[in-house]
Coordinates of C-alpha atoms and ligand atoms in Angstrom, one line a residue:
M155 CA 18.8 17.7 -6.6
S156 CA 16.1 19.3 -8.5
V157 CA 13.3 18.1 -10.5
A158 CA 14.8 19.6 -13.3
A159 CA 18.3 18.4 -12.8
A160 CA 16.9 14.6 -12.5
I161 CA 15.0 14.5 -15.7
T162 CA 17.5 15.8 -17.9
E163 CA 20.1 12.8 -15.9
E164 CA 17.5 10.2 -16.6
K165 CA 18.0 11.6 -20.4
T166 CA 21.4 10.2 -20.5
S167 CA 20.3 7.0 -21.6
P168 CA 17.4 6.5 -23.6
A169 CA 16.3 3.1 -22.7
Q170 CA 16.1 4.4 -19.2
A171 CA 14.2 7.3 -20.0
T172 CA 11.2 4.5 -21.0
A173 CA 11.8 2.0 -18.2
G174 CA 9.6 2.2 -15.4
R175 CA 7.9 5.4 -16.7
F176 CA 3.9 5.9 -16.1
G177 CA 3.9 8.8 -18.3
A178 CA 5.8 11.2 -17.0
Y179 CA 6.1 9.8 -13.6
G180 CA 8.3 6.4 -11.7
G181 CA 11.7 6.5 -13.0
R182 CA 15.2 5.8 -11.4
Y183 CA 16.6 8.7 -9.3
V184 CA 19.1 7.4 -7.1
P185 CA 22.9 7.6 -6.5
E186 CA 25.3 6.3 -8.9
T187 CA 26.0 3.5 -6.0
L188 CA 22.3 2.1 -6.0
M189 CA 22.2 2.1 -10.0
A190 CA 23.8 -0.9 -10.5
A191 CA 21.6 -2.8 -7.7
L192 CA 18.8 -1.6 -9.2
E193 CA 19.6 -3.0 -12.6
E194 CA 20.8 -6.3 -10.5
L195 CA 17.0 -6.5 -9.5
E196 CA 16.0 -5.3 -12.6
V197 CA 17.4 -8.9 -14.6
A198 CA 16.6 -11.3 -11.7
Y199 CA 12.7 -10.1 -11.5
A200 CA 12.2 -10.3 -15.1
A201 CA 14.0 -14.0 -15.2
A202 CA 11.8 -15.0 -12.1
Q203 CA 8.8 -13.3 -13.9
A204 CA 9.0 -15.8 -16.7
D205 CA 10.0 -19.0 -14.5
P206 CA 6.9 -21.1 -14.3
A207 CA 8.8 -22.5 -11.0
F208 CA 8.9 -19.2 -9.2
H209 CA 5.2 -18.8 -10.2
A210 CA 4.3 -22.4 -8.6
E211 CA 6.5 -21.7 -5.3
L212 CA 4.7 -17.9 -5.1
N213 CA 1.1 -19.3 -5.9
G214 CA 1.7 -22.8 -3.4
L215 CA 2.3 -19.9 -0.7
L216 CA -0.3 -17.9 -1.4
H217 CA -2.1 -20.6 -1.0
T218 CA -1.6 -22.9 1.7
Y219 CA 0.5 -19.9 4.0
A220 CA -1.2 -16.9 3.2
G221 CA -4.8 -17.7 2.8
R222 CA -5.9 -16.9 -0.9
P223 CA -7.9 -16.8 -2.6
T224 CA -9.3 -14.3 0.0
A225 CA -13.4 -14.1 0.0
L226 CA -15.5 -11.4 -1.6
Y227 CA -18.1 -10.8 0.7
Y228 CA -21.7 -9.4 0.4
A229 CA -21.7 -6.6 3.2
K230 CA -25.7 -6.7 3.4
R231 CA -26.2 -5.5 6.7
L232 CA -23.9 -2.5 6.0
S233 CA -25.9 -2.1 2.3
E234 CA -29.2 -2.3 3.5
T235 CA -28.6 0.4 6.5
L236 CA -27.3 2.5 4.3
G237 CA -30.1 2.0 1.7
G238 CA -28.5 2.5 -1.7
A239 CA -25.9 0.5 -3.8
K240 CA -24.7 -3.1 -2.5
I241 CA -21.5 -3.4 -1.0
Y242 CA -19.3 -5.7 -1.6
L243 CA -15.7 -6.4 0.6
K244 CA -12.4 -8.0 -0.9
R245 CA -11.1 -9.1 2.3
E246 CA -7.5 -8.6 2.5
D247 CA -8.0 -8.6 6.4
L248 CA -8.6 -12.1 6.3
L249 CA -4.5 -13.1 4.9
H250 CA -1.8 -14.2 7.2
T251 CA -0.3 -11.4 9.2
G252 CA -3.7 -9.3 8.6
A253 CA -3.2 -7.2 5.8
H254 CA -2.4 -7.1 1.8
K255 CA 1.3 -6.6 2.5
I256 CA 2.3 -10.7 2.6
N257 CA 1.3 -10.6 -0.8
N258 CA 4.4 -8.7 -1.8
A259 CA 6.7 -9.7 1.1
L260 CA 6.3 -13.5 -0.5
G261 CA 6.9 -12.5 -4.0
Q262 CA 9.9 -10.4 -2.8
G263 CA 11.1 -13.1 -0.3
L264 CA 11.3 -15.6 -3.1
L265 CA 12.8 -13.4 -5.4
A266 CA 16.2 -12.3 -2.8
K267 CA 16.2 -15.9 -2.2
R268 CA 16.6 -16.6 -5.8
M269 CA 19.1 -13.9 -6.1
G270 CA 21.3 -15.3 -3.1
K271 CA 20.8 -12.7 -1.0
Q272 CA 20.7 -13.9 2.5
R273 CA 20.2 -10.4 4.9
I274 CA 16.7 -8.3 4.0
I275 CA 15.6 -5.2 5.0
A276 CA 12.3 -3.1 5.1
E277 CA 11.0 0.1 6.5
T278 CA 7.4 -0.6 7.7
G279 CA 4.7 2.6 8.8
A280 CA 2.0 1.1 10.1
G281 CA 4.2 -1.7 10.9
Q282 CA 2.1 -4.2 8.7
H283 CA 4.8 -4.7 6.2
G284 CA 7.7 -5.0 8.7
V285 CA 5.2 -8.2 9.9
A286 CA 5.1 -9.3 6.4
T287 CA 8.3 -9.2 6.0
A288 CA 9.3 -10.3 9.3
T289 CA 7.0 -13.4 8.9
V290 CA 8.7 -14.2 5.4
C291 CA 12.3 -14.2 6.7
A292 CA 11.3 -16.6 9.2
L293 CA 9.4 -18.7 6.5
L294 CA 12.4 -19.0 4.1
G295 CA 15.5 -18.6 6.6
L296 CA 16.6 -14.9 6.2
D297 CA 18.4 -12.2 8.1
C298 CA 15.9 -9.2 8.7
V299 CA 16.1 -5.5 9.6
I300 CA 13.1 -3.7 9.7
Y301 CA 13.6 0.4 9.8
M302 CA 10.5 1.8 11.8
G303 CA 10.5 5.4 12.7
Q304 CA 10.3 5.9 16.8
E305 CA 6.6 7.9 16.1
D306 CA 5.4 4.8 14.4
M307 CA 6.8 2.4 16.9
Q308 CA 4.4 4.3 19.7
R309 CA 1.6 4.2 17.1
Q310 CA 1.9 0.7 16.5
E311 CA 3.2 -1.0 19.5
P312 CA 1.8 -4.8 19.0
N313 CA 3.8 -5.0 15.7
V314 CA 7.1 -4.6 17.1
Y315 CA 6.6 -7.2 19.4
R316 CA 5.1 -9.3 17.0
M317 CA 8.2 -8.3 14.3
R318 CA 10.8 -9.0 17.0
L319 CA 9.5 -12.3 18.3
L320 CA 9.3 -13.3 14.7
G321 CA 13.0 -12.8 15.1
A322 CA 13.7 -9.6 13.0
E323 CA 15.5 -6.7 14.4
V324 CA 13.6 -3.5 15.0
R325 CA 15.8 -0.1 14.5
G326 CA 14.1 2.8 15.4
V327 CA 14.6 5.9 13.2
T328 CA 14.6 9.3 15.0
G329 CA 15.4 11.7 12.2
G330 CA 12.9 13.9 10.5
S331 CA 9.4 13.3 11.4
A332 CA 10.5 9.8 12.8
T333 CA 7.7 8.0 10.3
L334 CA 7.6 6.3 6.7
K335 CA 9.5 9.0 4.8
D336 CA 12.3 8.8 7.8
A337 CA 12.4 4.6 7.5
I338 CA 12.7 4.9 4.1
N339 CA 16.1 7.2 4.0
E340 CA 17.7 5.1 6.8
A341 CA 16.4 1.5 5.0
M342 CA 18.3 3.2 1.4
R343 CA 21.6 4.0 3.5
D344 CA 21.8 0.6 5.0
W345 CA 21.3 -0.4 1.2
V346 CA 23.6 2.1 -0.6
T347 CA 26.3 0.7 2.3
N348 CA 25.4 -3.1 2.4
V349 CA 24.5 -3.7 -1.3
R350 CA 25.9 -6.9 -2.4
S351 CA 24.8 -9.1 0.8
T352 CA 21.5 -7.2 1.2
Y353 CA 17.8 -6.8 -0.7
Y354 CA 15.4 -4.3 0.3
V355 CA 12.0 -5.5 0.6
L356 CA 10.0 -2.6 -0.5
G357 CA 6.7 -2.1 0.9
S358 CA 4.6 -0.5 -1.5
A359 CA 4.2 0.8 -5.6
L360 CA 6.8 2.9 -4.7
G361 CA 10.5 3.9 -5.0
S362 CA 12.8 3.6 -8.2
H363 CA 12.1 1.0 -10.7
P364 CA 11.4 -1.7 -10.8
Y365 CA 9.2 -1.3 -7.6
P366 CA 6.5 0.2 -8.6
T367 CA 6.0 -2.5 -11.3
M368 CA 6.9 -5.7 -9.3
V369 CA 4.9 -4.5 -6.9
R370 CA 2.2 -4.1 -8.2
N371 CA 2.3 -7.0 -10.1
F372 CA 2.5 -8.8 -6.7
H373 CA -0.7 -7.2 -5.6
R374 CA -2.5 -8.0 -9.0
V375 CA -3.9 -11.2 -7.8
I376 CA -6.5 -9.1 -5.8
S377 CA -8.1 -7.8 -9.2
I378 CA -7.5 -11.3 -10.6
E379 CA -9.3 -12.8 -7.9
A380 CA -12.0 -10.4 -7.2
R381 CA -13.1 -9.9 -11.3
Q382 CA -14.0 -13.5 -11.3
Q383 CA -15.7 -13.3 -8.0
I384 CA -17.4 -10.6 -8.9
L385 CA -18.8 -12.3 -12.1
E386 CA -19.3 -15.3 -10.2
A387 CA -21.8 -13.6 -7.9
E388 CA -23.4 -11.2 -9.9
G389 CA -23.1 -11.8 -13.5
K390 CA -21.8 -8.0 -14.0
L391 CA -18.6 -6.0 -12.9
P392 CA -18.8 -3.9 -10.1
D393 CA -20.0 -0.3 -11.0
A394 CA -17.0 1.3 -8.5
I395 CA -13.7 -0.3 -6.7
I396 CA -12.8 1.9 -3.7
A397 CA -9.0 1.4 -2.2
C398 CA -7.4 3.7 0.1
V399 CA -4.4 4.8 -0.9
G400 CA -0.6 5.2 0.9
G401 CA 1.6 4.5 -1.3
G402 CA -0.8 3.0 -3.2
S403 CA -0.2 -1.3 -3.6
N404 CA -3.8 -2.2 -2.1
A405 CA -5.3 0.1 -5.0
I406 CA -3.5 -0.9 -7.9
G407 CA -3.8 -4.6 -6.7
A408 CA -7.5 -3.9 -6.7
F409 CA -7.7 -1.6 -9.8
Y410 CA -5.2 -3.3 -11.9
E411 CA -7.4 -5.9 -14.0
F412 CA -10.2 -3.3 -14.4
L413 CA -8.4 -0.9 -16.0
P414 CA -9.4 -1.7 -19.3
D415 CA -13.5 -1.9 -18.2
T416 CA -14.1 2.0 -18.7
S417 CA -17.2 1.3 -17.2
V418 CA -15.7 0.5 -13.4
E419 CA -15.1 3.6 -11.4
L420 CA -12.0 3.4 -9.4
I421 CA -11.9 5.8 -6.9
G422 CA -8.6 6.1 -4.4
V423 CA -9.2 7.5 -1.0
E424 CA -6.3 9.2 0.8
A425 CA -5.6 10.5 4.3
G426 CA -7.2 13.8 4.9
G427 CA -6.2 14.2 8.7
R428 CA -7.6 16.6 10.8
G429 CA -7.4 19.7 7.7
T430 CA -6.6 20.6 4.2
G431 CA -3.6 22.5 5.5
L432 CA 0.0 21.4 4.1
G433 CA 1.0 19.6 7.3
E434 CA -2.4 18.1 8.2
H435 CA -3.0 15.5 5.8
A436 CA -1.4 13.0 3.3
A437 CA -3.5 13.8 0.5
R438 CA -1.4 13.9 -2.5
F439 CA -3.9 14.7 -5.0
Q440 CA -6.0 17.1 -3.5
K441 CA -6.6 19.9 -5.2
I442 CA -5.8 23.2 -2.6
G443 CA -2.9 22.4 -0.1
G444 CA -2.3 19.2 -1.9
G445 CA 0.8 17.9 -3.7
T446 CA 2.7 18.8 -7.2
P447 CA 5.3 16.6 -9.4
G448 CA 8.3 16.3 -7.9
V449 CA 11.0 13.6 -6.6
L450 CA 10.9 11.7 -3.3
Q451 CA 12.8 8.9 -2.8
G452 CA 13.7 7.5 -6.2
T453 CA 10.9 8.5 -8.2
Y454 CA 9.0 10.9 -9.8
S455 CA 5.2 11.6 -8.7
Y456 CA 2.6 13.7 -6.8
V457 CA 4.8 15.2 -3.3
L458 CA 3.4 17.3 -0.9
Q459 CA 6.2 20.2 -0.4
N460 CA 6.1 23.8 -0.1
D461 CA 7.0 25.9 -3.1
A462 CA 10.8 25.7 -2.0
G463 CA 10.5 21.9 -3.0
Q464 CA 11.3 20.7 1.1
I465 CA 8.8 17.9 1.6
S466 CA 6.2 19.0 4.1
S467 CA 4.9 16.6 7.4
T468 CA 2.1 14.6 6.6
H469 CA -0.8 13.6 9.5
S470 CA -3.0 10.8 9.3
V471 CA -4.6 8.7 12.1
S472 CA -3.7 6.2 10.1
A473 CA 0.2 5.4 10.4
G474 CA 0.1 3.4 6.5
L475 CA -1.4 6.7 5.1
D476 CA 0.9 8.7 6.1
Y477 CA 3.3 9.7 3.9
A478 CA 4.5 12.6 1.6
S479 CA 4.1 11.0 -2.1
V480 CA 2.6 8.6 -3.9
G481 CA 3.1 5.7 -6.4
P482 CA 4.0 6.8 -9.6
E483 CA 1.3 4.8 -11.4
H484 CA -1.2 6.7 -9.1
A485 CA 0.1 10.2 -10.7
M486 CA -0.5 9.0 -14.1
L487 CA -4.4 7.6 -13.3
H488 CA -4.8 10.7 -11.8
D489 CA -3.8 13.1 -14.3
S490 CA -5.2 11.2 -17.2
G491 CA -8.6 10.6 -15.5
R492 CA -8.9 7.0 -15.2
A493 CA -8.8 6.8 -11.4
S494 CA -10.3 9.5 -9.2
Y495 CA -8.9 10.4 -5.9
V496 CA -10.7 11.9 -2.8
S497 CA -9.9 12.3 0.8
C498 CA -11.1 10.9 4.2
S499 CA -10.6 12.9 7.2
D500 CA -9.7 10.9 10.3
D501 CA -13.0 11.7 11.9
A502 CA -14.9 10.2 9.2
A503 CA -12.3 7.0 9.3
L504 CA -13.2 6.2 13.0
K505 CA -16.6 6.5 12.7
A506 CA -16.7 3.8 9.6
V507 CA -14.6 1.7 11.9
V508 CA -17.8 1.5 14.3
T509 CA -20.0 1.4 12.0
L510 CA -18.5 -2.0 9.8
S511 CA -17.7 -3.7 13.2
R512 CA -21.2 -3.4 14.1
T513 CA -23.0 -3.8 10.8
E514 CA -21.0 -6.9 9.9
G515 CA -18.2 -7.7 12.6
I516 CA -15.7 -6.2 10.6
I517 CA -12.9 -4.5 12.5
P518 CA -11.1 -2.7 10.1
A519 CA -7.7 -1.5 9.8
L520 CA -7.9 2.7 9.9
E521 CA -6.5 2.5 6.8
S522 CA -8.7 0.2 5.3
A523 CA -11.4 2.5 7.0
H524 CA -10.5 5.8 5.0
A525 CA -12.1 3.5 1.9
V526 CA -15.2 2.1 3.6
A527 CA -15.7 5.8 4.7
E528 CA -15.9 6.6 1.2
A529 CA -18.4 4.1 0.2
I530 CA -20.7 4.7 3.3
R531 CA -20.4 8.6 1.6
I532 CA -21.3 7.7 -2.0
A533 CA -23.8 4.1 -1.7
P534 CA -26.7 6.5 -0.4
T535 CA -26.5 8.2 -3.5
R536 CA -26.1 5.3 -6.0
S537 CA -29.3 2.5 -7.2
Q538 CA -29.8 0.0 -5.2
T539 CA -29.1 -2.7 -8.6
D540 CA -25.3 -0.3 -8.1
I541 CA -22.0 -2.3 -7.0
I542 CA -19.4 -1.0 -5.1
M543 CA -16.4 -3.2 -4.1
V544 CA -14.2 -2.0 -1.3
N545 CA -10.9 -3.7 -1.1
L546 CA -10.5 -4.1 2.7
S547 CA -6.6 -3.6 2.9
G548 CA -6.4 -5.1 6.3
R549 CA -7.7 -5.9 10.2
G550 CA -8.0 -3.5 12.9
D551 CA -6.3 -5.6 15.3
K552 CA -3.2 -3.6 15.2
D553 CA -5.3 -0.3 16.0
M554 CA -6.4 -0.9 19.2
G555 CA -4.3 1.5 21.0
I556 CA -5.6 3.9 19.3
L557 CA -9.1 3.2 18.9
A558 CA -9.6 2.6 22.2
R559 CA -8.3 6.1 22.8
E560 CA -10.1 7.8 20.1
L561 CA -13.3 6.2 20.2
D562 CA -13.3 6.2 24.3
L563 CA -14.0 2.3 24.7
K564 CA -12.2 2.6 28.0
G565 CA -15.0 2.9 30.1
A566 CA -17.6 4.9 28.4
S567 CA -21.2 2.7 28.2
D568 CA -21.6 4.1 24.2
V569 CA -19.4 5.6 21.4
S570 CA -21.9 5.9 19.3
Ligands
PLP251 C1 0.2 -0.4 4.9 C2 -0.9 -0.1 4.5 C3 -1.8 0.3 3.7 C4 -0.8 1.7 2.8 O1 -0.2 0.7 2.0 P1 -0.6 0.8 0.6 O2 0.9 0.5 -0.3 O3 -1.6 2.2 -0.3 O4 -1.7 -0.6 0.2 C5 -3.3 0.0 3.3 N1 -4.0 -0.7 4.5 C6 -3.6 -0.9 5.3 C7 -4.1 -2.1 6.0 C8 -1.9 -1.5 5.3 O5 -1.2 -2.5 6.5

């Protein structure tokens, strides 16, 4: 469906024309068979949001099961080594299952249960969302099917074993580039077929309304905590917040409570991959060779596509950032200038993994390392009274295979 046709269709209902919109972006571009499911979800989510019992149960699990609140840690040795701004890390990597994804998986898992859906499906890229969903299904006694690209299954093999151990069925997807986009296609196909019994746990602030809003709200807790924590630690707000942007869920969660604080610079970091040409990266907001507005997988946002509207292939060393589109709220923040978006190459991210590991004893996920790399780049240019907060979205355990290969850890005496 062309963008123009999709927009015309959206305008058939005036109420729907604004529902789930972030400026011009967002919306609901799905086949008719999924419209009813999305409306059912929207109603159920609104009811859950208004129900104190839902929040009490979710907050209880976030606290006792997932490990919230996560620490806000002053990275003293890293900051002093760089010799500029003070760098703080919001430690989402310390959460159960190793990344921020559990915030959203718990929220949607409880919602599915409320809706009486016994069967859960999800897509996964890096495997972190699949692991988080499989975990929540085990916790809540729900059946779980995870779609994952074959390419990603190879890159993130330990996570495949984790999901199976947790009782989930992992279905490999071979179509297209066999990565996240193709896994989402398969999950959507499954949902169309089994819509009555099945709840689709979407893993990022992507897709059709109400997902981008709902997923953001489940991750808002990151900035709610961080705002209070930095005020306690420093008596002022940070000067900049940096987060990596795949679909955009950890970034929007880390940004959200700071949106009205215009003194706080918000910086999203996309995957710069191995070059600036289409196909070499996943930097949707890159000025040349980047994305343009279009529809992918149910939402209108920036999309990496060629002149004919064919979705471009993408590349990143980190599976979690390797996606051709981006959450629609980021598209709005980009256009308005409230947030800025930069990219970081595979090489710079790999270097940042080593730097953070050796200055702080913290091994970041390759995705998170993109945000760390940007902090490493800008901190020396800032004053020592400046504060930079990095959202450390996950830990690097899942990446050990790639790190061992890319950093030559298999016997060489040094890698610096
Ligand atoms: C999945 C993942 C990401 C990317 O997803 P967003 O929705 O952009 O946050 C980033 N970091 C880690 C550790 C992940 O697992």
